[in-house]
Short mmCIF file of C-alpha atoms in Angstrom, two decimals:
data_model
loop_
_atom_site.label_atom_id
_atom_site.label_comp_id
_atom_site.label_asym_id
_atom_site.label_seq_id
_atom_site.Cartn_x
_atom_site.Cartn_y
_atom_site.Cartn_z
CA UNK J 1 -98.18 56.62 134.26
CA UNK J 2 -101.92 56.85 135.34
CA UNK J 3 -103.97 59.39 135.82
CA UNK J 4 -105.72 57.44 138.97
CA UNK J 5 -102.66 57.41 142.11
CA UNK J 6 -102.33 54.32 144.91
CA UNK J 7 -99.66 54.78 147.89
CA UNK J 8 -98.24 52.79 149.03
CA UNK J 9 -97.20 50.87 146.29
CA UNK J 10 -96.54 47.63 148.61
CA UNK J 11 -97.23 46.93 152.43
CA UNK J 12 -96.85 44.25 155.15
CA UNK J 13 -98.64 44.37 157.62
CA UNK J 14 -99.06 41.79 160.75
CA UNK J 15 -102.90 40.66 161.64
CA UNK J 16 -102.77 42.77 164.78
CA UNK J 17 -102.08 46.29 162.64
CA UNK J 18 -104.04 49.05 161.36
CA UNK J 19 -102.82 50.38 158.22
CA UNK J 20 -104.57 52.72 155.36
CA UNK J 21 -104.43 52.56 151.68
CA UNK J 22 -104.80 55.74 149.98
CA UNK J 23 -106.05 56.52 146.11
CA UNK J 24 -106.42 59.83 144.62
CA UNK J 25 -107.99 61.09 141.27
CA UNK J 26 -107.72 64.21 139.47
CA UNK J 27 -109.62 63.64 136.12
CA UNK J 28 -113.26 65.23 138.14
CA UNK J 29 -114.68 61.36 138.00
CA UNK J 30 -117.89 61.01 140.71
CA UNK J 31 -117.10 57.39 140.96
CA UNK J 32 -114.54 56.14 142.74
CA UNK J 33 -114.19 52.21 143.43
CA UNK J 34 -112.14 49.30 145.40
CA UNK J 35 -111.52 46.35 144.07
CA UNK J 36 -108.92 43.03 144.67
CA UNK J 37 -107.07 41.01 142.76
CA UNK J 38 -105.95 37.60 143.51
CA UNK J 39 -103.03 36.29 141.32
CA UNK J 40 -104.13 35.21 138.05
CA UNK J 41 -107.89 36.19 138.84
CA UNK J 42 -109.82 39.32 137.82
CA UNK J 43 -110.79 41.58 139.75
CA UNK J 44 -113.31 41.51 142.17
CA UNK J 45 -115.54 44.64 143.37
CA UNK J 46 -115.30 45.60 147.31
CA UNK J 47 -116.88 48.89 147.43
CA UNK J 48 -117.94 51.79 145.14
CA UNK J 49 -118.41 54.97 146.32
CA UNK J 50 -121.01 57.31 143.90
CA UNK J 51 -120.62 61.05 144.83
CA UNK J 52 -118.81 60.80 148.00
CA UNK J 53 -121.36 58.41 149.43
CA UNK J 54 -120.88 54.69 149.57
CA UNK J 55 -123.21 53.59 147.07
CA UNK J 56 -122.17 49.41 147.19
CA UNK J 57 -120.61 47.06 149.43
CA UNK J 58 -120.21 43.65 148.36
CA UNK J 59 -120.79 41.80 151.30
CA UNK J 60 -117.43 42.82 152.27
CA UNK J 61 -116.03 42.09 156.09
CA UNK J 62 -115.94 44.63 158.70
CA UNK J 63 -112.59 44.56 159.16
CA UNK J 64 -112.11 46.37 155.44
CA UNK J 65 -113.80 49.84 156.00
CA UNK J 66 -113.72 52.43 153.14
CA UNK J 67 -113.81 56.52 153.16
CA UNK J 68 -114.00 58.73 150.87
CA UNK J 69 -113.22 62.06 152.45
CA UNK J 70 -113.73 64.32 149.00
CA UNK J 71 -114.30 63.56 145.49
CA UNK J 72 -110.74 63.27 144.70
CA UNK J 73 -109.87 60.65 147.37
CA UNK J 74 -110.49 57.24 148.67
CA UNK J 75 -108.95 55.64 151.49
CA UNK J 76 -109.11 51.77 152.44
CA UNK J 77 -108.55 51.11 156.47
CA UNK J 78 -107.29 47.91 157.05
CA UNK J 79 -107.65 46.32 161.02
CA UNK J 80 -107.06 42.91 162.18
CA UNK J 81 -106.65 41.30 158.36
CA UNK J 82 -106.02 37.43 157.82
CA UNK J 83 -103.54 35.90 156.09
CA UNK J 84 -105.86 35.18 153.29
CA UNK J 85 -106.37 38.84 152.27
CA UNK J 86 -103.12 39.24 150.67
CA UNK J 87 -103.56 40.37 147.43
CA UNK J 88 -103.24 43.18 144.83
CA UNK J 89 -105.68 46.18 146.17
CA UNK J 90 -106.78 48.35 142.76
CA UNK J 91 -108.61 51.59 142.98
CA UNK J 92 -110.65 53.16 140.26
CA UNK J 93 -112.65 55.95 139.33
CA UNK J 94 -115.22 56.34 136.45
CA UNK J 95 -117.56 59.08 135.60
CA UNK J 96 -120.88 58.89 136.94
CA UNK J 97 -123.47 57.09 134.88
CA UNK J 98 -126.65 58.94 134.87
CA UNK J 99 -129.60 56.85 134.11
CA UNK J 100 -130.15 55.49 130.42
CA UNK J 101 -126.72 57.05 129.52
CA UNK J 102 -123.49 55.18 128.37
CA UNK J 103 -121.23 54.40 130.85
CA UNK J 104 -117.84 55.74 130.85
CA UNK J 105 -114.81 52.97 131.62
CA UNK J 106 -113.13 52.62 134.92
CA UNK J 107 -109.43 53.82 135.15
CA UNK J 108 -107.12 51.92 137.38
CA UNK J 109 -104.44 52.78 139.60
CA UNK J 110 -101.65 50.34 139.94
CA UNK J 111 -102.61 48.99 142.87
CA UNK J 112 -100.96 48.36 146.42
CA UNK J 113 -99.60 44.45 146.99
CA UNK J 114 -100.60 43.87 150.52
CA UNK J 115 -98.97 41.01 152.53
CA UNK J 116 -100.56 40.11 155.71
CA UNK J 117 -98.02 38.10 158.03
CA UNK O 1 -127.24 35.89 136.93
CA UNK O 2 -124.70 38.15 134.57
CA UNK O 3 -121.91 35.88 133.78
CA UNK O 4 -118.58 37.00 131.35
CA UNK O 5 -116.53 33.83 129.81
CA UNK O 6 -112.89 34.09 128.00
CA UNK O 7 -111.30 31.99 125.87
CA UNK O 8 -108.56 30.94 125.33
CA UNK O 9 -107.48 31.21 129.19
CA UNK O 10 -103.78 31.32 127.95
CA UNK O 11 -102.60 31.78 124.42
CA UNK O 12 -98.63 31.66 123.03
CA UNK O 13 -98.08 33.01 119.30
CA UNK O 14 -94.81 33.11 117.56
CA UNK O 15 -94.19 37.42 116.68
CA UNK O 16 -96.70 38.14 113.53
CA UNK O 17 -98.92 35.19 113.98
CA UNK O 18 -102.13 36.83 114.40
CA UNK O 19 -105.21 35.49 116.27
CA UNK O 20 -108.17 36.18 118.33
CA UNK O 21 -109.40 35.96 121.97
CA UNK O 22 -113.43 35.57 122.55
CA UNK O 23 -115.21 37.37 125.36
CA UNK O 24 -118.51 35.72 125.86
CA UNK O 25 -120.91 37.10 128.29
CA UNK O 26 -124.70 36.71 129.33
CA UNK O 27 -125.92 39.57 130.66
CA UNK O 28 -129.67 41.21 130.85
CA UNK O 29 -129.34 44.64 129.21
CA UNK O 30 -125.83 45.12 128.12
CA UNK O 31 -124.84 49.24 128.72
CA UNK O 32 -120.84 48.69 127.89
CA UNK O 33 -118.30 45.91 126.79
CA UNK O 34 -115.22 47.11 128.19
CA UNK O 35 -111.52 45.61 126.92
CA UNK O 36 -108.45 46.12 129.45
CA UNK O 37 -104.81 44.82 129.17
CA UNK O 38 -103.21 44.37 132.55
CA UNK O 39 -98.96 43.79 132.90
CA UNK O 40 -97.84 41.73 136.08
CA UNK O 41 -97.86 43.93 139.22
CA UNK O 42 -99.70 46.99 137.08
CA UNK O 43 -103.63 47.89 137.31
CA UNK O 44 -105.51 46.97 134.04
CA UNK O 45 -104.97 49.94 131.22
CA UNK O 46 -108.29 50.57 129.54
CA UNK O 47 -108.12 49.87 125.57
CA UNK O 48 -111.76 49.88 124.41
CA UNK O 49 -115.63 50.53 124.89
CA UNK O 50 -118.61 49.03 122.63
CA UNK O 51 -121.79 49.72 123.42
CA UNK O 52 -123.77 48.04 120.94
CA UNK O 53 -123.67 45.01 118.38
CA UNK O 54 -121.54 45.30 115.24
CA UNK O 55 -119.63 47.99 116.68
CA UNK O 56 -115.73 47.94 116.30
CA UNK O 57 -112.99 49.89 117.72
CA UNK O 58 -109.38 49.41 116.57
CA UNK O 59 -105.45 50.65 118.03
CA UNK O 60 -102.10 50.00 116.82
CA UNK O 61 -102.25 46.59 116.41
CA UNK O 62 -105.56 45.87 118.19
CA UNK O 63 -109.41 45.89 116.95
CA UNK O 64 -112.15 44.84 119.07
CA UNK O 65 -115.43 43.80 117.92
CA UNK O 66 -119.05 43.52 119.45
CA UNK O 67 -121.71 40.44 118.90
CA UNK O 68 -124.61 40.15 120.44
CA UNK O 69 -123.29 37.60 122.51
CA UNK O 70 -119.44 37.98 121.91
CA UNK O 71 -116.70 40.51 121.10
CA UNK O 72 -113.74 39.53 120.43
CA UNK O 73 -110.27 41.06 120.52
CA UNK O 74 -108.09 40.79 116.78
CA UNK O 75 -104.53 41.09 117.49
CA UNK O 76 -102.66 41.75 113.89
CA UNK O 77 -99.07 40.97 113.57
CA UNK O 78 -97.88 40.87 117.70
CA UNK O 79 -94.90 41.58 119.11
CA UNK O 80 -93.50 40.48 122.19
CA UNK O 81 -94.53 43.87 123.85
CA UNK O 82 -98.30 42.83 123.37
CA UNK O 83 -97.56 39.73 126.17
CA UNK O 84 -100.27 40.44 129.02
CA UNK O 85 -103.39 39.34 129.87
CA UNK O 86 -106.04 40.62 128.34
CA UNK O 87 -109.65 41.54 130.40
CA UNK O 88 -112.84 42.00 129.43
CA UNK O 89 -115.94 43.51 131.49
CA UNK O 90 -119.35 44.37 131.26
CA UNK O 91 -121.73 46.72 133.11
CA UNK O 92 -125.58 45.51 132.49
CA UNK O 93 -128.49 46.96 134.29
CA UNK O 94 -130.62 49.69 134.67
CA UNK O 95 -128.31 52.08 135.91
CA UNK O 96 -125.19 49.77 137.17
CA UNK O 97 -121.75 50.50 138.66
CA UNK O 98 -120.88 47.01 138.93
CA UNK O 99 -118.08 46.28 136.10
CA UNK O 100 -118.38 42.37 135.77
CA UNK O 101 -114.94 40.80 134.67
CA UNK O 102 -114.24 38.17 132.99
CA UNK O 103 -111.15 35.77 134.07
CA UNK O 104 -108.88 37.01 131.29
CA UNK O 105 -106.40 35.36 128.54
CA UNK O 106 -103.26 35.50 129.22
CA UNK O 107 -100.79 36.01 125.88
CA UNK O 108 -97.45 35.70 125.52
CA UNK O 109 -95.71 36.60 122.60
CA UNK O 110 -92.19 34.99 121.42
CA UNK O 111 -89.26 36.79 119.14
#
């Protein structure tokens, strides 16, 4: 089991639909991060939210658009997705970096397989 | 341009045969080397952090080392339960939140 939470664990959606994925965190990590996975690719970084404020977006389209309502949860709202954004969503949380200092690893949820028809 | 490189991209041992996997990564200012394993379907499970050169880290059957250009990941004696593929990432910068991954080795592991 991890300690980082992803519902639902699988959805299909049509291109016309609006649809939400949901993470949640309860180890007090500041971070909290989006990321997708094509098959037998790494991951690649969508959007990190530092302190409850979105902190990066890589160049991400509109239609993905990220909230983080509290430190302890992150949402992904999905509208009008292609075909071509199937893939394995992963949410993550680290603690926050302050500057000079290590950084802490992420921790990864298992993810939500997303199938857009 | 921070760049992470893995190699092999897919490696099969027989159970016990031990070998390595090579992370290679040019980056300006390394803060963290990170190792994950990730299962089909699962989100990667962190194993290990190095933070600086000739650092090592070991687990059960795992030790991870740190170059100044490399790290690489020992696996001693696997078993079958060790088949995944194995990630490494690194966060560079001044004050970075951007974990840069590598494309990962996959391993199998036969009885």
């Amino acid at each position: 089991d991890t300690e980082v939470t992803q519902t639902p664990k699988h959805l299909v959606m049509g291109m016309t639909n609006k649809k939400s994925l949901k993470c949640e965190q309860h180890m007090g990590h500041r971070a909290m991060y989006w990321y997708k996975q094509k098959a037998k690719k790494p991951p690649e970084l969508m959007f990190v939210y530092s302190y409850e404020k979105l902190s990066i977006n890589e160049s991400v389209p509109s239609r993905f658009s990220p909230e983080c309502p509290n430190s302890s949860l992150l949402n992904l709202h999905l509208h009008a997705l292609q075909p071509e954004d199937s893939a394995l969503y992963l949410c993550a949380s680290s603690q926050e970096a302050r500057q000079g200092s290590r950084n802490s690893p992420l921790h990864f949820g298992n993810g939500t397989r997303l199938t857009v028809t | 341009e921070d760049q992470v490189t893995q190699s092999p991209e897919a490696l099969r041992l027989q159970e016990g045969e031990s070998s390595s996997l090579n992370c290679s990564y040019t980056v300006s200012g390394l803060r963290g080397l990170f190792w994950y394993r990730q299962d089909p379907g699962k989100g990667p499970e962190f194993l290990f952090t190095l933070y600086s050169a000739g650092e090592e880290k070991e687990k059960e059957r795992l030790k991870a080392t740190l170059t100044k250009k490399e790290s690489f990941l020992h696996i001693t004696a696997p078993k079958p339960e060790d088949s995944a593929t194995y990630l490494c990432a690194v966060q560079a910068g001044n004050y970075g939140q951007n974990f840069v991954f590598g494309p990962g080795t996959r391993l199998s592991v036969l009885p």
